[in-house]
Each structure stands twice: as structure tokens, then as C-alpha cells.
Short mmCIF file of C-alpha atoms in Angstrom, two decimals:
data_model
loop_
_atom_site.label_atom_id
_atom_site.label_comp_id
_atom_site.label_asym_id
_atom_site.label_seq_id
_atom_site.Cartn_x
_atom_site.Cartn_y
_atom_site.Cartn_z
CA MET A 5 -67.88 82.66 204.18
CA THR A 6 -67.10 78.86 206.94
CA ASP A 7 -69.29 77.48 204.84
CA LYS A 8 -67.10 78.15 201.83
CA ILE A 9 -63.30 76.17 200.87
CA TYR A 10 -60.73 77.50 199.43
CA VAL A 11 -59.81 76.31 196.45
CA ALA A 12 -58.07 78.72 194.29
CA LYS A 13 -56.76 81.82 192.89
CA LEU A 14 -57.50 83.62 190.01
CA GLY A 15 -54.54 85.48 187.85
CA LYS A 16 -53.40 87.22 184.70
CA ALA A 17 -55.85 87.18 181.42
CA VAL A 18 -53.95 85.31 179.17
CA GLY A 19 -54.90 85.44 175.67
CA LEU A 20 -58.49 87.45 174.16
CA LYS A 21 -61.31 85.47 175.09
CA GLY A 22 -61.17 85.64 178.93
CA HIS A 23 -59.35 82.70 180.01
CA LEU A 24 -56.96 83.14 182.96
CA ARG A 25 -54.27 81.05 184.70
CA LEU A 26 -55.44 79.67 187.78
CA PHE A 27 -53.03 78.23 191.31
CA ILE A 28 -55.02 75.66 191.93
CA ASP A 29 -55.25 75.06 196.31
CA SER A 30 -56.77 71.75 196.66
CA ASP A 31 -56.03 68.92 196.25
CA PHE A 32 -59.42 67.34 193.44
CA PRO A 33 -58.64 69.62 190.35
CA GLU A 34 -60.84 67.00 188.93
CA GLN A 35 -63.69 70.07 190.91
CA PHE A 36 -62.69 72.23 188.09
CA LYS A 37 -64.96 70.89 185.59
CA LYS A 38 -67.61 72.98 182.92
CA GLY A 39 -70.75 73.42 185.30
CA VAL A 40 -69.45 74.33 188.34
CA THR A 41 -69.93 77.23 189.92
CA PHE A 42 -68.01 79.51 192.26
CA THR A 43 -68.11 82.04 194.49
CA THR A 44 -64.63 84.97 194.58
CA ASN A 45 -63.64 86.53 198.01
CA LYS A 46 -65.88 89.95 196.06
CA LYS A 47 -68.84 87.85 196.53
CA THR A 48 -69.39 87.19 192.64
CA THR A 49 -70.57 83.77 191.76
CA LEU A 50 -69.15 82.37 188.50
CA LYS A 51 -69.47 79.45 186.02
CA VAL A 52 -67.19 77.46 185.12
CA SER A 53 -67.79 77.40 180.83
CA GLU A 54 -64.34 75.74 180.05
CA TYR A 55 -60.86 74.19 182.24
CA ILE A 56 -57.77 73.75 180.45
CA PRO A 57 -56.02 71.82 182.73
CA SER A 58 -52.95 70.97 180.94
CA ARG A 59 -52.04 75.32 180.91
CA ASP A 60 -54.09 75.55 183.38
CA LEU A 61 -56.89 77.86 182.30
CA ILE A 62 -60.02 78.85 183.47
CA LYS A 63 -62.52 80.75 181.48
CA PHE A 64 -65.91 82.18 183.96
CA GLU A 65 -69.76 82.61 181.83
CA ASN A 66 -70.10 86.13 180.88
CA TYR A 67 -66.49 86.88 180.92
CA ASP A 68 -65.60 86.43 177.14
CA ASP A 69 -62.57 88.66 176.58
CA MET A 70 -60.23 90.17 177.88
CA ASP A 71 -61.30 93.20 179.65
CA ASN A 72 -63.67 91.55 181.07
CA ALA A 73 -61.42 88.16 182.26
CA LYS A 74 -58.31 91.56 183.17
CA LYS A 75 -61.45 92.29 186.63
CA LEU A 76 -61.40 88.68 188.13
CA THR A 77 -57.31 88.89 188.03
CA ASN A 78 -55.77 88.28 192.30
CA GLN A 79 -59.49 86.97 193.50
CA GLN A 80 -59.62 83.99 195.59
CA LEU A 81 -61.69 80.98 194.50
CA TYR A 82 -63.81 79.55 197.21
CA ALA A 83 -66.11 76.09 196.50
CA SER A 84 -69.06 74.99 199.38
CA ILE A 85 -68.37 72.83 202.11
CA GLU A 86 -72.01 70.82 199.56
CA GLU A 87 -70.22 71.10 196.14
CA THR A 88 -66.57 70.17 197.65
CA LYS A 89 -68.29 66.76 198.59
CA ASN A 90 -70.42 66.78 195.49
CA ASN A 91 -67.44 67.06 193.20
CA CYS A 92 -64.66 65.18 195.06
CA LYS A 93 -63.48 61.76 195.90
CA LEU A 94 -61.72 59.85 198.62
CA ASP A 95 -60.59 57.16 198.81
CA GLU A 96 -60.04 55.33 202.45
CA ASN A 97 -58.54 57.13 204.83
CA GLU A 98 -58.51 60.53 203.19
CA PHE A 99 -60.30 62.81 204.98
CA PHE A 100 -61.82 66.56 204.21
CA TRP A 101 -59.89 69.34 206.61
CA PHE A 102 -62.50 70.76 207.19
CA ASP A 103 -64.25 67.59 208.34
CA ILE A 104 -61.11 66.77 210.79
CA VAL A 105 -61.14 70.11 212.19
CA GLY A 106 -62.52 70.61 215.40
CA CYS A 107 -62.47 66.64 216.73
CA GLU A 108 -62.00 65.21 219.76
CA VAL A 109 -58.51 63.39 219.93
CA PHE A 110 -58.21 60.69 222.79
CA GLU A 111 -55.43 58.78 223.02
CA ASN A 112 -56.12 55.38 225.51
CA GLY A 113 -58.92 57.42 226.58
CA LYS A 114 -57.26 59.98 227.47
CA LEU A 115 -58.58 63.43 225.40
CA LEU A 116 -55.04 65.32 224.43
CA GLY A 117 -57.00 68.27 222.81
CA ILE A 118 -59.35 68.97 219.92
CA VAL A 119 -57.84 70.02 215.98
CA LYS A 120 -57.41 73.88 215.78
CA GLU A 121 -56.51 73.07 212.11
CA MET A 122 -54.84 71.08 209.63
CA HIS A 123 -51.19 72.01 208.06
CA ARG A 124 -49.01 71.17 205.01
CA PHE A 125 -45.56 70.31 205.46
CA PRO A 126 -43.43 69.00 202.22
CA LEU A 127 -43.05 65.07 203.80
CA ASP A 128 -47.09 65.10 205.43
CA ASP A 129 -50.49 66.95 206.59
CA TYR A 130 -50.45 67.32 210.29
CA MET A 131 -52.80 68.73 212.97
CA GLU A 132 -52.40 70.88 215.44
CA ILE A 133 -54.29 70.21 218.79
CA ASN A 134 -54.82 72.78 221.23
CA THR A 135 -54.58 71.00 224.16
CA ASP A 136 -57.30 69.89 226.93
CA GLU A 137 -57.39 72.74 229.06
CA SER A 138 -56.47 69.54 231.88
CA LEU A 139 -53.00 68.35 230.53
CA ILE A 140 -52.16 72.20 230.08
CA LYS A 141 -53.50 72.70 233.78
CA GLU A 142 -50.14 69.99 234.26
CA ASN A 143 -47.89 72.56 233.10
CA LEU A 144 -48.14 70.57 228.94
CA PRO A 145 -48.37 72.68 226.24
CA LYS A 146 -51.40 74.58 224.97
CA ASN A 147 -51.16 73.88 221.57
CA PHE A 148 -48.79 70.51 219.62
CA LEU A 149 -48.89 68.78 216.38
CA ILE A 150 -49.24 65.15 215.36
CA PRO A 151 -48.00 64.06 211.87
CA PHE A 152 -51.36 62.94 210.00
CA LYS A 153 -50.07 60.09 209.04
CA PHE A 154 -52.03 56.22 209.71
CA GLU A 155 -49.77 53.56 210.22
CA ASN A 156 -47.50 55.90 212.52
CA TYR A 157 -49.84 57.91 214.73
CA ILE A 158 -53.92 57.55 213.29
CA ILE A 159 -55.86 54.80 214.48
CA ASP A 160 -59.36 56.02 213.94
CA VAL A 161 -60.77 58.78 212.33
CA ASP A 162 -64.81 59.29 213.17
CA ILE A 163 -66.37 61.45 211.57
CA ASN A 164 -70.27 61.87 212.30
CA ASN A 165 -69.12 61.73 215.48
CA LYS A 166 -65.97 64.40 215.56
CA ARG A 167 -63.50 61.93 217.36
CA ILE A 168 -59.51 60.71 216.60
CA GLU A 169 -58.11 58.05 217.89
CA VAL A 170 -54.45 58.22 218.11
CA LYS A 171 -50.96 56.67 219.53
CA ASN A 172 -47.57 57.33 220.20
CA SER A 173 -48.89 61.62 220.25
CA PHE A 174 -49.28 62.03 224.41
CA GLU A 175 -45.28 61.37 224.33
CA ILE A 176 -45.20 64.35 221.07
CA LEU A 177 -47.16 66.68 223.00
CA GLU A 178 -45.02 66.06 226.41
CA ASN A 179 -41.97 66.77 224.28
CA SER A 180 -42.90 69.81 222.25
#
């Protein structure tokens, strides 16, 4: 499922009409609306018939009673990258993690490495960087973390060219 993004997990069935508890693992709860389709980790396609955000409940078409809904308990929901881009609106200097992963990271024209993964910690999001081979040969760590903060570390993000310009990050690498 390389073109799919994990967005939520389904909990237990609630009530008699097929509602399920929804545990959202996304910054975009607005994507859970009537008519949107998701794929589960068991390759089932589900179409939302109702979402009640105040109670974190969701209901899918053709799952109209508790017994049917119970079959979906503990399954994970995935959205396609295309649907995610259509249903989730970003503000300035906000990016989808799947667009950040794979970007080359440069400081003062020097390649530091490539973004391997994004991590969410309590205060900030961090880019995990696989250090460039030339820097590893200089006995620097194989990977390190850079906070994804524009005011302190990020200068520019160019998703189209998969390039991120940073500052104050080579020092993090040296001290990692």
C-alpha cells in the first residue's frame, strides 16, 4: 500500500446501528466526511455514510447493524495520497509528511542527507535524516534529527524539486 496513508483505527462497535469508535491518527479530521472512501489493512473498501466528530463515531455504507460493524473492529483505515491532497487543505509552510520524506537536505549548499522519516514528539515534529555518505566518511553519525521549525532550522521547502534548505543543522549533526 505504498500509495496509501494510514489515517485512523477503528475501535469497538457502539450502539445498534453500526457506528464504530474512530481513533484518528491524522492532523486532518475534516477528511472523515460522508461519501469519502477508505481502504482497510484487510483490503476492504469502506465508504463513509456518517461521521459524528463530537463523539468520535463513524458509520460506513452496508454496515447498518452492530454485528456487521463488529467485523471492522481494530482495522486500520488508509486514504490514498490523491484523496488526502484533495480532502486536506494546508496552510502556508505546512506540508504532508509523505511529501517531505525523500527530500534532500542542504545547508549552505552542502548536502547533509535525505529525509528518511518524520516523527512527532510532544513539542515539535522532527525530520529523521539519513546522513550523506561523504559526511559519514568523516566519522559523522549515520542519521540525525532536525526539528521541523521554520524560525530556527528550516529556510525553504521545495516539494517539486524534493529539496529542503536548512540552517543551524550541521551543528546538530556534529553533536549527534
